[in-house]
Tab-separated table of C-alpha atoms in Angstrom:
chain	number	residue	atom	x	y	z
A	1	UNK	CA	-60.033	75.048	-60.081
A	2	UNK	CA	-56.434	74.274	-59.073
A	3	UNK	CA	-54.778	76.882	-61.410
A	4	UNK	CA	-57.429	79.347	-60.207
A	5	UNK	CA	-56.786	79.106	-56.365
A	6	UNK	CA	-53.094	78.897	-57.375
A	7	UNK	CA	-53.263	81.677	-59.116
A	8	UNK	CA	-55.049	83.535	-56.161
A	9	UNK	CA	-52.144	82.453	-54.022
A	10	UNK	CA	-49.111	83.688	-56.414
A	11	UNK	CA	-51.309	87.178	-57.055
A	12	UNK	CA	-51.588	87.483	-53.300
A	13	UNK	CA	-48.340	86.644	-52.336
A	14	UNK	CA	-46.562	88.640	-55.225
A	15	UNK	CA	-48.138	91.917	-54.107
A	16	UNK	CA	-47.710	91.336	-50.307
A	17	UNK	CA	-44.007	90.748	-51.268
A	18	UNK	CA	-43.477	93.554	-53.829
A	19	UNK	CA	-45.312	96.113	-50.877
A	20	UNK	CA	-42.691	94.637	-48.668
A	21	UNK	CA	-39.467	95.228	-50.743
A	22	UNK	CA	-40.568	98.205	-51.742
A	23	UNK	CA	-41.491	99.901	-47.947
A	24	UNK	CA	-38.440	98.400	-46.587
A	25	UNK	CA	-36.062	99.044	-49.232
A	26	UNK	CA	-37.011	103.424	-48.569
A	27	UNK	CA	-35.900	102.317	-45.010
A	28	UNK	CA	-32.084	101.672	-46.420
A	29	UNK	CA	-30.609	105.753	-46.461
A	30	UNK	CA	-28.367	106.727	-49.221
A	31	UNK	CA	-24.669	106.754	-48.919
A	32	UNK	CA	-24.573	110.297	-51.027
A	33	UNK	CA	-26.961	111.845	-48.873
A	34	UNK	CA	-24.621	111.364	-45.367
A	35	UNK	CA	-22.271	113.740	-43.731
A	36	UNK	CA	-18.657	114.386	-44.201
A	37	UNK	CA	-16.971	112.447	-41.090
A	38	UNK	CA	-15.501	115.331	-39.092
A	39	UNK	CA	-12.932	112.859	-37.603
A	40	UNK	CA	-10.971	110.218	-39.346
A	41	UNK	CA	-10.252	107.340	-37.836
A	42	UNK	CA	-7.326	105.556	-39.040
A	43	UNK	CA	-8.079	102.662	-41.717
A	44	UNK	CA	-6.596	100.052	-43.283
A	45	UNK	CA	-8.386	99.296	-47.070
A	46	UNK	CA	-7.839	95.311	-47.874
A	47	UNK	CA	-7.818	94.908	-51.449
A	48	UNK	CA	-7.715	91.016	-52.303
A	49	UNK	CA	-6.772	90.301	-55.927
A	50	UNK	CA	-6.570	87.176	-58.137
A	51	UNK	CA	-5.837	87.551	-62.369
A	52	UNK	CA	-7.451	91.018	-62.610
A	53	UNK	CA	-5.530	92.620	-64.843
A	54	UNK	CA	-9.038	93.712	-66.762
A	55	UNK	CA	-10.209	95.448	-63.872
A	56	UNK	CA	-7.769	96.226	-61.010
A	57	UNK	CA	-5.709	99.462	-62.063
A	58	UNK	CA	-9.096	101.493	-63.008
A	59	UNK	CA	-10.448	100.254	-59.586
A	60	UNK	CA	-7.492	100.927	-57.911
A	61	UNK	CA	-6.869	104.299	-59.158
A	62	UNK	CA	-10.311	105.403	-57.870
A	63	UNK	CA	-9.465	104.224	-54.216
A	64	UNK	CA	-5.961	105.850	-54.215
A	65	UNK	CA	-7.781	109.500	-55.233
A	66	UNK	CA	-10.114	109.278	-52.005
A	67	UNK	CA	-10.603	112.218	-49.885
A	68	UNK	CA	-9.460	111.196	-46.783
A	69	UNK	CA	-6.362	110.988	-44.818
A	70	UNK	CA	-5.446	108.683	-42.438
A	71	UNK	CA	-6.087	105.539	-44.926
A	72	UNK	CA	-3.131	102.804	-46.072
A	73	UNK	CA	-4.243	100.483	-48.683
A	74	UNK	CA	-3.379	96.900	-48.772
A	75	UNK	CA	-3.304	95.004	-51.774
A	76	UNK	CA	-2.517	91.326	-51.812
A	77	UNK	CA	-1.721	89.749	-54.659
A	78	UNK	CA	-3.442	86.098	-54.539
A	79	UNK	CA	-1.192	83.480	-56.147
A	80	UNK	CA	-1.994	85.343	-59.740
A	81	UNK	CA	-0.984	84.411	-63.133
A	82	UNK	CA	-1.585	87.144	-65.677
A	83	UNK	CA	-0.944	90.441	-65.640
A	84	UNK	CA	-1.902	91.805	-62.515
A	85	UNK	CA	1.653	91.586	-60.732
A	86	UNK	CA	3.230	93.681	-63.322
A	87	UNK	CA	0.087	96.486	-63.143
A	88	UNK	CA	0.452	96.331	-59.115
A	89	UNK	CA	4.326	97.070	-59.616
A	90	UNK	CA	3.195	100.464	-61.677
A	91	UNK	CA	1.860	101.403	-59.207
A	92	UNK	CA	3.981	104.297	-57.391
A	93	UNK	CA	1.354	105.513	-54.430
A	94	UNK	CA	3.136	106.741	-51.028
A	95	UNK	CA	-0.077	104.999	-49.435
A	96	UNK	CA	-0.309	101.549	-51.456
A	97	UNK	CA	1.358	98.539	-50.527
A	98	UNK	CA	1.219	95.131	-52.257
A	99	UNK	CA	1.602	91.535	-50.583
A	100	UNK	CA	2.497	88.806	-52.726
A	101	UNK	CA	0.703	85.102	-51.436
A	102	UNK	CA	2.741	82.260	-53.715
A	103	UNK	CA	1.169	79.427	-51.557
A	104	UNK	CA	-2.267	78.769	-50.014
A	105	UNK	CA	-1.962	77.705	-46.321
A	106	UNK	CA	-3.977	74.321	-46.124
A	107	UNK	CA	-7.682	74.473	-45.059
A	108	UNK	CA	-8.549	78.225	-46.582
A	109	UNK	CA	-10.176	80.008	-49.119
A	110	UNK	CA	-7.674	81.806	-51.588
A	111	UNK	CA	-9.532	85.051	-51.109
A	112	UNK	CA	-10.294	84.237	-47.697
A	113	UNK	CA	-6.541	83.790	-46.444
A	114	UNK	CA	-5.893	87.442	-48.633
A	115	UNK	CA	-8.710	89.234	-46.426
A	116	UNK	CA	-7.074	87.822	-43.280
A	117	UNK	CA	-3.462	88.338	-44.409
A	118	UNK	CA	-4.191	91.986	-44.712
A	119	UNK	CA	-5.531	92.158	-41.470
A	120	UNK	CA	-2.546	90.528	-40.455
A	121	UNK	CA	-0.674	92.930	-42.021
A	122	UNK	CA	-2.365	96.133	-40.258
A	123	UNK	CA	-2.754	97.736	-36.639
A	124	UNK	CA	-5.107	100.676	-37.889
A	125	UNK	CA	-8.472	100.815	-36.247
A	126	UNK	CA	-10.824	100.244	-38.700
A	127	UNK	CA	-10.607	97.861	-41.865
A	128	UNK	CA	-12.088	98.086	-45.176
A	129	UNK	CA	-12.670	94.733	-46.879
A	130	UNK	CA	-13.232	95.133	-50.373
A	131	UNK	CA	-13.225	93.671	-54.041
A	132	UNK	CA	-10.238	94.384	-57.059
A	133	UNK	CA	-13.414	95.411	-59.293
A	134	UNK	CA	-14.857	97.955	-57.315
A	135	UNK	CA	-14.759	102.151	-57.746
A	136	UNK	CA	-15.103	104.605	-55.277
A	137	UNK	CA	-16.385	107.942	-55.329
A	138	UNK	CA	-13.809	110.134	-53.747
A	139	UNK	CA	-16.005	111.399	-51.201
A	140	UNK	CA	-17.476	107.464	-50.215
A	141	UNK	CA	-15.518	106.259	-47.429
A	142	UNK	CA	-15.435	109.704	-45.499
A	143	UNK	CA	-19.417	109.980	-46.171
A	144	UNK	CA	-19.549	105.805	-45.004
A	145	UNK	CA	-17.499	107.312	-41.923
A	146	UNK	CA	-20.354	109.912	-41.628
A	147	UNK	CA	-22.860	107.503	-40.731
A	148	UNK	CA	-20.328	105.516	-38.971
A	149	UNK	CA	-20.207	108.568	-36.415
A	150	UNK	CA	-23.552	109.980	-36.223
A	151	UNK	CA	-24.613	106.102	-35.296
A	152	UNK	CA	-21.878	104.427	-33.274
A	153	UNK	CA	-22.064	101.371	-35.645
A	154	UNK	CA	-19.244	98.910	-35.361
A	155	UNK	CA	-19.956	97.584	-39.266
A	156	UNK	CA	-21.029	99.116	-42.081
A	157	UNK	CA	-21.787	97.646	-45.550
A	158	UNK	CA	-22.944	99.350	-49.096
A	159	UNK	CA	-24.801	98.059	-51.176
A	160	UNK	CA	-22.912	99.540	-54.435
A	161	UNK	CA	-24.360	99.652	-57.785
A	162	UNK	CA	-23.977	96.555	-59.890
A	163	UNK	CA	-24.205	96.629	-63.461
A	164	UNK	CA	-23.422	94.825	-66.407
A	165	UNK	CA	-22.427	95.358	-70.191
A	166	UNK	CA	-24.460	92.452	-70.589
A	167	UNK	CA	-28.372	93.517	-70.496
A	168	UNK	CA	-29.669	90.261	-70.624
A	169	UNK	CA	-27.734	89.589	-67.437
A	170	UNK	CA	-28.726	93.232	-66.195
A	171	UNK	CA	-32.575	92.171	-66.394
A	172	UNK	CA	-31.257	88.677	-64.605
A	173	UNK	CA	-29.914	90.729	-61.699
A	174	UNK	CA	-33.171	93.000	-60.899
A	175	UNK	CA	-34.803	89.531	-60.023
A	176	UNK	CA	-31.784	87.627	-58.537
A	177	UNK	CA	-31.053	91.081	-56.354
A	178	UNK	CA	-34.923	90.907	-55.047
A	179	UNK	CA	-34.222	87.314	-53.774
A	180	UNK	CA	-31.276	88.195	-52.097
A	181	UNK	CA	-33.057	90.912	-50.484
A	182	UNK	CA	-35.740	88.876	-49.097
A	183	UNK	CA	-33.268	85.944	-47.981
A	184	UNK	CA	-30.639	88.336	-46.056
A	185	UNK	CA	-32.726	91.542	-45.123
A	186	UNK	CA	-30.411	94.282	-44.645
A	187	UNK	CA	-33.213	96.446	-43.647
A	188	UNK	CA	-33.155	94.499	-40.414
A	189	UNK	CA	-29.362	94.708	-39.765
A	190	UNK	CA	-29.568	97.610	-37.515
A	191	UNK	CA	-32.153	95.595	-35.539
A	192	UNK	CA	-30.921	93.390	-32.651
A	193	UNK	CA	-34.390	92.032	-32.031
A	194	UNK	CA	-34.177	90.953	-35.923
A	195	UNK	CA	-32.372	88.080	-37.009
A	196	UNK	CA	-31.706	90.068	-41.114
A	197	UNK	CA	-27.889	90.931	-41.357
A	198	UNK	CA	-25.753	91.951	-43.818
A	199	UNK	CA	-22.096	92.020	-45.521
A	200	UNK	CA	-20.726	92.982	-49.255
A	201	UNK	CA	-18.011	91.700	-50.502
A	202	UNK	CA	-18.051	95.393	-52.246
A	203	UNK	CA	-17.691	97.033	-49.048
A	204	UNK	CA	-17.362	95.748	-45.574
A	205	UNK	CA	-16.488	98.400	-43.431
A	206	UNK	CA	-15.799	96.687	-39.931
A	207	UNK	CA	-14.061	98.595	-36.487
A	208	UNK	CA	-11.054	96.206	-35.892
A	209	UNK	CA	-12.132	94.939	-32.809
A	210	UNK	CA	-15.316	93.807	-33.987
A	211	UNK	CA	-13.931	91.671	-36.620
A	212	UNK	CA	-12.051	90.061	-34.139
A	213	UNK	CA	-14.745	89.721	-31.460
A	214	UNK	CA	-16.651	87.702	-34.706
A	215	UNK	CA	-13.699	85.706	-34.900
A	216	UNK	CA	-11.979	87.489	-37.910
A	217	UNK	CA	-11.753	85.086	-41.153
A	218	UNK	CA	-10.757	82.225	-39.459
A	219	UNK	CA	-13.969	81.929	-38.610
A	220	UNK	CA	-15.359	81.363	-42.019
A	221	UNK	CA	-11.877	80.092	-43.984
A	222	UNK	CA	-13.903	77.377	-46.249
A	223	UNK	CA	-17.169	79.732	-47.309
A	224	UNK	CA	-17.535	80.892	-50.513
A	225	UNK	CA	-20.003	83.010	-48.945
A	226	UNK	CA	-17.377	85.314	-46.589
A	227	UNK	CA	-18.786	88.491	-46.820
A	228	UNK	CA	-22.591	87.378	-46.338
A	229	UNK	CA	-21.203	85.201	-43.453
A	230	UNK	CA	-18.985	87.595	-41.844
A	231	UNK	CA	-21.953	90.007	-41.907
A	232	UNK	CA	-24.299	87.157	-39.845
A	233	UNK	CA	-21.390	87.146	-37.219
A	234	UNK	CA	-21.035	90.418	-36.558
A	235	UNK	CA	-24.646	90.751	-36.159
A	236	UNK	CA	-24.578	87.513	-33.940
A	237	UNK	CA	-21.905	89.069	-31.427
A	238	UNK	CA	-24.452	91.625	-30.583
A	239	UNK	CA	-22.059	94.165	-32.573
A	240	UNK	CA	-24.056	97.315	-34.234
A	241	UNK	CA	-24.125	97.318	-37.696
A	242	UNK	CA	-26.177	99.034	-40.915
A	243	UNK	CA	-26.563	99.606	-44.537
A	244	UNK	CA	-26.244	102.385	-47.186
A	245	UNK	CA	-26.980	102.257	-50.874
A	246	UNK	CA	-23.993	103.309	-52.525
A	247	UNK	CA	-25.920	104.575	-55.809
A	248	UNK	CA	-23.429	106.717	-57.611
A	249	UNK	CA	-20.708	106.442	-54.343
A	250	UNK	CA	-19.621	102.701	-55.472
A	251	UNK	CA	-20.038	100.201	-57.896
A	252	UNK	CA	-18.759	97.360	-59.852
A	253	UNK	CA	-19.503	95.411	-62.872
A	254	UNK	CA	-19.519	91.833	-60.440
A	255	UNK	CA	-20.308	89.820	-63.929
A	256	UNK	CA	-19.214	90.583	-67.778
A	257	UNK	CA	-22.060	88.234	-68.958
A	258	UNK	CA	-25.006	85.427	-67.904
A	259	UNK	CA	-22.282	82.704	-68.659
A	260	UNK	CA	-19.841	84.193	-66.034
A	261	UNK	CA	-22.574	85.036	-63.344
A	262	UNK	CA	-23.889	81.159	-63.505
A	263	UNK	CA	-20.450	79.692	-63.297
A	264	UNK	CA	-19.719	82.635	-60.435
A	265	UNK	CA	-23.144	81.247	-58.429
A	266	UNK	CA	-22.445	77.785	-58.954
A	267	UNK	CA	-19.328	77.605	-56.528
A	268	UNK	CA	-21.099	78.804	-53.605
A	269	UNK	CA	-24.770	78.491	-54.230
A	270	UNK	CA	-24.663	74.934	-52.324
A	271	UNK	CA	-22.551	76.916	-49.456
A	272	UNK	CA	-25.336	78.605	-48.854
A	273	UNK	CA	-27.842	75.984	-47.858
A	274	UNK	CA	-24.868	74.666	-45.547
A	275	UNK	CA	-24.306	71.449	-48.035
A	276	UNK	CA	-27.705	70.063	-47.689
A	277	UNK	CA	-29.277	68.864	-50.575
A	278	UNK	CA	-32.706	68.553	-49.535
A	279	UNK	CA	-32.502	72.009	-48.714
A	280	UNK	CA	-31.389	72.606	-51.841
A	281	UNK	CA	-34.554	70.137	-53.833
A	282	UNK	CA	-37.068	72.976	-51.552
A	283	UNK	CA	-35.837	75.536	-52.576
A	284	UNK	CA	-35.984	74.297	-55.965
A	285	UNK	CA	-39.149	74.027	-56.066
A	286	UNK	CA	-39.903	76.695	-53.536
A	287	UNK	CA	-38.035	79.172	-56.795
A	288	UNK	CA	-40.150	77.436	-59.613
A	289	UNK	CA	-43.496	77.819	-57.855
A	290	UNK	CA	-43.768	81.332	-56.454
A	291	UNK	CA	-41.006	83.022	-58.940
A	292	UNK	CA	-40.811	80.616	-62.470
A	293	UNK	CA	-44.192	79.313	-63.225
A	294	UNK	CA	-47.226	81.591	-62.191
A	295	UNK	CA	-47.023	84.053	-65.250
A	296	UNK	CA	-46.494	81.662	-67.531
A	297	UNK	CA	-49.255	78.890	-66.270
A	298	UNK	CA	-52.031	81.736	-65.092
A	299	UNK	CA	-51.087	83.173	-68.819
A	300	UNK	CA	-51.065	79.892	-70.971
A	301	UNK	CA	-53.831	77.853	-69.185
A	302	UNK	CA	-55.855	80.293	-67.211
A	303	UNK	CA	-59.260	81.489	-67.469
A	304	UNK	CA	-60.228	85.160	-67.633
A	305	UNK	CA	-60.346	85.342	-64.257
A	306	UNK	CA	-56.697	83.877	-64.082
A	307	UNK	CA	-55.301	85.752	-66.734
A	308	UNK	CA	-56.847	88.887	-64.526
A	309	UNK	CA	-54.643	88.016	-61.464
A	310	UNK	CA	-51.811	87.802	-64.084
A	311	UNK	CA	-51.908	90.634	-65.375
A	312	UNK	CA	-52.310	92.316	-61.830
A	313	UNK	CA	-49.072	90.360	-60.477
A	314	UNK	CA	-47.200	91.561	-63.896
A	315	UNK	CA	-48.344	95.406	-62.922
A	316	UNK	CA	-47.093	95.113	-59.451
A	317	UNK	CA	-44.098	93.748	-61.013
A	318	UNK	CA	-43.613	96.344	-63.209
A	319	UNK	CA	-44.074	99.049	-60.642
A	320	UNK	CA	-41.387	97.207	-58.436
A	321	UNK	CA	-38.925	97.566	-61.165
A	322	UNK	CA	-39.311	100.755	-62.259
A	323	UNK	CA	-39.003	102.003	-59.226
A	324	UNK	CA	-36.003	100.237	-58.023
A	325	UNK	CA	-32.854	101.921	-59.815
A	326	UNK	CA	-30.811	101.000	-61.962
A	327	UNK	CA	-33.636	98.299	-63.101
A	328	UNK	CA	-35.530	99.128	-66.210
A	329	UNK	CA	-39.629	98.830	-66.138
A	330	UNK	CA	-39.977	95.602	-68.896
A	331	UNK	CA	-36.761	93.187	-66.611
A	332	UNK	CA	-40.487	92.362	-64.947
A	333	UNK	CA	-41.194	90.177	-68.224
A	334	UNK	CA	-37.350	88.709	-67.613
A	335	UNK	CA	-38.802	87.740	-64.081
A	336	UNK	CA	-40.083	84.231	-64.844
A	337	UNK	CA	-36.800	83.212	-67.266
A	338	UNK	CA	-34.450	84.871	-63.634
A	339	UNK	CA	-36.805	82.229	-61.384
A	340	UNK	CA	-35.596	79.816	-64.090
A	341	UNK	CA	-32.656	80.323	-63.921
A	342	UNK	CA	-31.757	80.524	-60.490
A	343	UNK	CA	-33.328	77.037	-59.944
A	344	UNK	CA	-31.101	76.118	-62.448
A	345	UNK	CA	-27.896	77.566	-60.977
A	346	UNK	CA	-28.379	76.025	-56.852
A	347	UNK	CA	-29.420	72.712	-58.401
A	348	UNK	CA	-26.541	72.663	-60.768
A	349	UNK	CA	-24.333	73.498	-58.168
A	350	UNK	CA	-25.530	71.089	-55.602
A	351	UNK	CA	-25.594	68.415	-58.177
A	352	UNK	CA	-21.665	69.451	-59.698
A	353	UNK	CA	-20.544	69.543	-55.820
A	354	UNK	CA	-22.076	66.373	-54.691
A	355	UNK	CA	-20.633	64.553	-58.190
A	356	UNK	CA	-16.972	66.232	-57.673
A	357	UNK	CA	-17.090	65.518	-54.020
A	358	UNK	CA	-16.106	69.184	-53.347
A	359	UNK	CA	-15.630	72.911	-55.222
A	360	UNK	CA	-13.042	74.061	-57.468
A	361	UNK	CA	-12.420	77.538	-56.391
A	362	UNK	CA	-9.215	79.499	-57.592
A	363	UNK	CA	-7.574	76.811	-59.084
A	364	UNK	CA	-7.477	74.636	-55.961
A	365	UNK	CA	-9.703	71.974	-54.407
A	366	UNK	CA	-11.895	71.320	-51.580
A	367	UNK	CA	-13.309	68.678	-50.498
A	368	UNK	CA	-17.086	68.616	-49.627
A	369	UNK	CA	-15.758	66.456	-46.122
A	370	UNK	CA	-13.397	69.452	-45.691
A	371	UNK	CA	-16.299	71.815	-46.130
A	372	UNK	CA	-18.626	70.565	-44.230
A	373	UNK	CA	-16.546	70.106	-41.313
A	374	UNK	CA	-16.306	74.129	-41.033
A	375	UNK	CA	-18.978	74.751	-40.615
């Protein structure tokens, strides 16, 4: 009788949630379907970069062959050891310039203090904050601009197109991208009556004197999560701000494989839940419950009845992600091992945290007492 009402619940809930993401997802406009800004304000495009010699020159040759003019790119070079100083040197672009950080002030974030240094280094009206792994279309920034205009918006973000080589960790992201969705709703950003915000680390585009009337990075010098954070104080100074999808304008490959995306999670999934832990045991749970365990119990144990509902929760699942690009229709049967997994990854990283007294995060060390006291 328990698995049956539970499995009412979970077939309930799952559609109600799936109708959701779906009807507010067609709310978020496409960044290839805006206007060509017909002005162009000045901008300054902060690149911060750490040992990516993989990834930065194929990146960075997409932003230096953008159509538009009045743009200076700044990258700084983040205490790296490999090969990415000698690729930044190659590069010979009237436009570029590269700052080189050899020391890490005391109380920030390695990629934090880059962001902020760049800023530092600029006077141009708007900013671009964005990743070393990340390629633009050239027509993306002027089209972001587009929007910019026709909406007075004071921050824009894109949600760019993440994929993998890895397609186990592809089918991990269509379920790990819905729960994002659902915690941060950027749907609501343009909303001031609605407390969903947004920022990506991909592509925060923010007018100058909105970053600093949020308090610039200083603000936020100790979270893993910047960009997320950045985009919640934006939205908190009453600033205007929205959200494209950048499908086919930007993207990145944010993770090579599963291994890398869990070890990338667990620095800041604890962050998130500000440092509590019994946050972290609910949610947990909360993630095993509604996202790990229905399939697999209504399947295994259930009745007819049960195994009904299931089967009606796995179609709406289905629909969801085939109709959600770049997912493919069958990462719904990944669903239940993704709920597993990110259960896996906050308690991990609460449990790592708590047991180090602090994170490990480029090479340097902060302590959970130092953390905490940011925020």
């Amino acid at each position: 009788m328990i698995l049956f009402w539970y499995g009412i619940v979970m077939c309930v809930g799952w559609i109600i949630l799936l109708t959701y993401l779906l009807v507010n997802l067609a709310k978020i406009k496409q960044l290839k379907d805006q206007p060509i800004a017909t002005t162009e304000p000045y901008l300054a495009i902060i690149i911060a970069v750490r040992n990516e010699e993989e990834d930065v020159e194929k990146a960075l040759q997409s932003v230096c062959n953008i159509n538009y003019q009045n743009h200076r790119i700044i990258v700084i070079n983040d205490r790296s050891t490999d090969r990415t100083g000698e690729i930044l040197s190659r590069f010979n672009h009237p436009k570029l310039s590269v700052i080189t950080i050899d020391n890490l002030p005391l109380g920030w974030l390695g990629k934090n203090n880059a962001l902020y240094q760049g800023y530092k280094n600029s006077d141009e009206e708007w900013l671009l904050f964005t990743d070393a792994d990340v390629e633009f279309h050239p027509d993306a920034i002027s089209r972001a601009f587009g929007y910019v205009e026709k909406h007075s918006l004071d921050h824009l973000s894109i949600l760019p197109d993440v994929q993998s080589r890895s397609t186990l960790l592809n089918s991990v992201l269509a379920t790990f991208t819905a729960m994002l969705l659902l915690a941060v709703r950027p749907w609501d950003a343009r909303n001031p009556k609605r407390t969903g915000s947004i920022g990506v680390g991909a592509f925060n585009l923010v007018k100058r004197s909105a970053y600093e009337k949020a308090s610039t990075h200083e603000r936020i010098r100790l979270r893993p999560d910047d960009d997320l954070k950045l985009g919640q104080n934006i939205k908190n100074a009453r600033l205007r701000q929205d959200a494209l999808s950048g499908t086919g304008l930007v993207s990145l490959e944010w993770y090579k494989n599963l291994g890398q995306f869990v070890r990338g999670l667990e620095k800041n999934a604890f962050a998130v839940v500000n440092y509590n832990f019994f946050r972290t045991i609910f949610d947990v749970l909360s993630c095993l419950i509604t996202v790990a365990l229905p399939l697999p119990l209504m399947l295994i144990f259930g009745d007819t009845n049960v195994r009904l509902m299931a089967c009606l929760m796995l179609t709406g699942q289905f629909i969801y992600t085939s109709t959600i690009p770049p997912n493919k229709w069958w990462y719904a049967l990944m669903i239940p091992f993704g709920g597993f997994l990110m259960a896996f990854i906050v308690l991990r990283s609460a449990v790592v945290t708590l047991k180090q007294g602090g994170i490990y995060w480029r090479n340097s060390f902060y302590s959970l007492a130092m953390l905490r006291d940011k925020e």
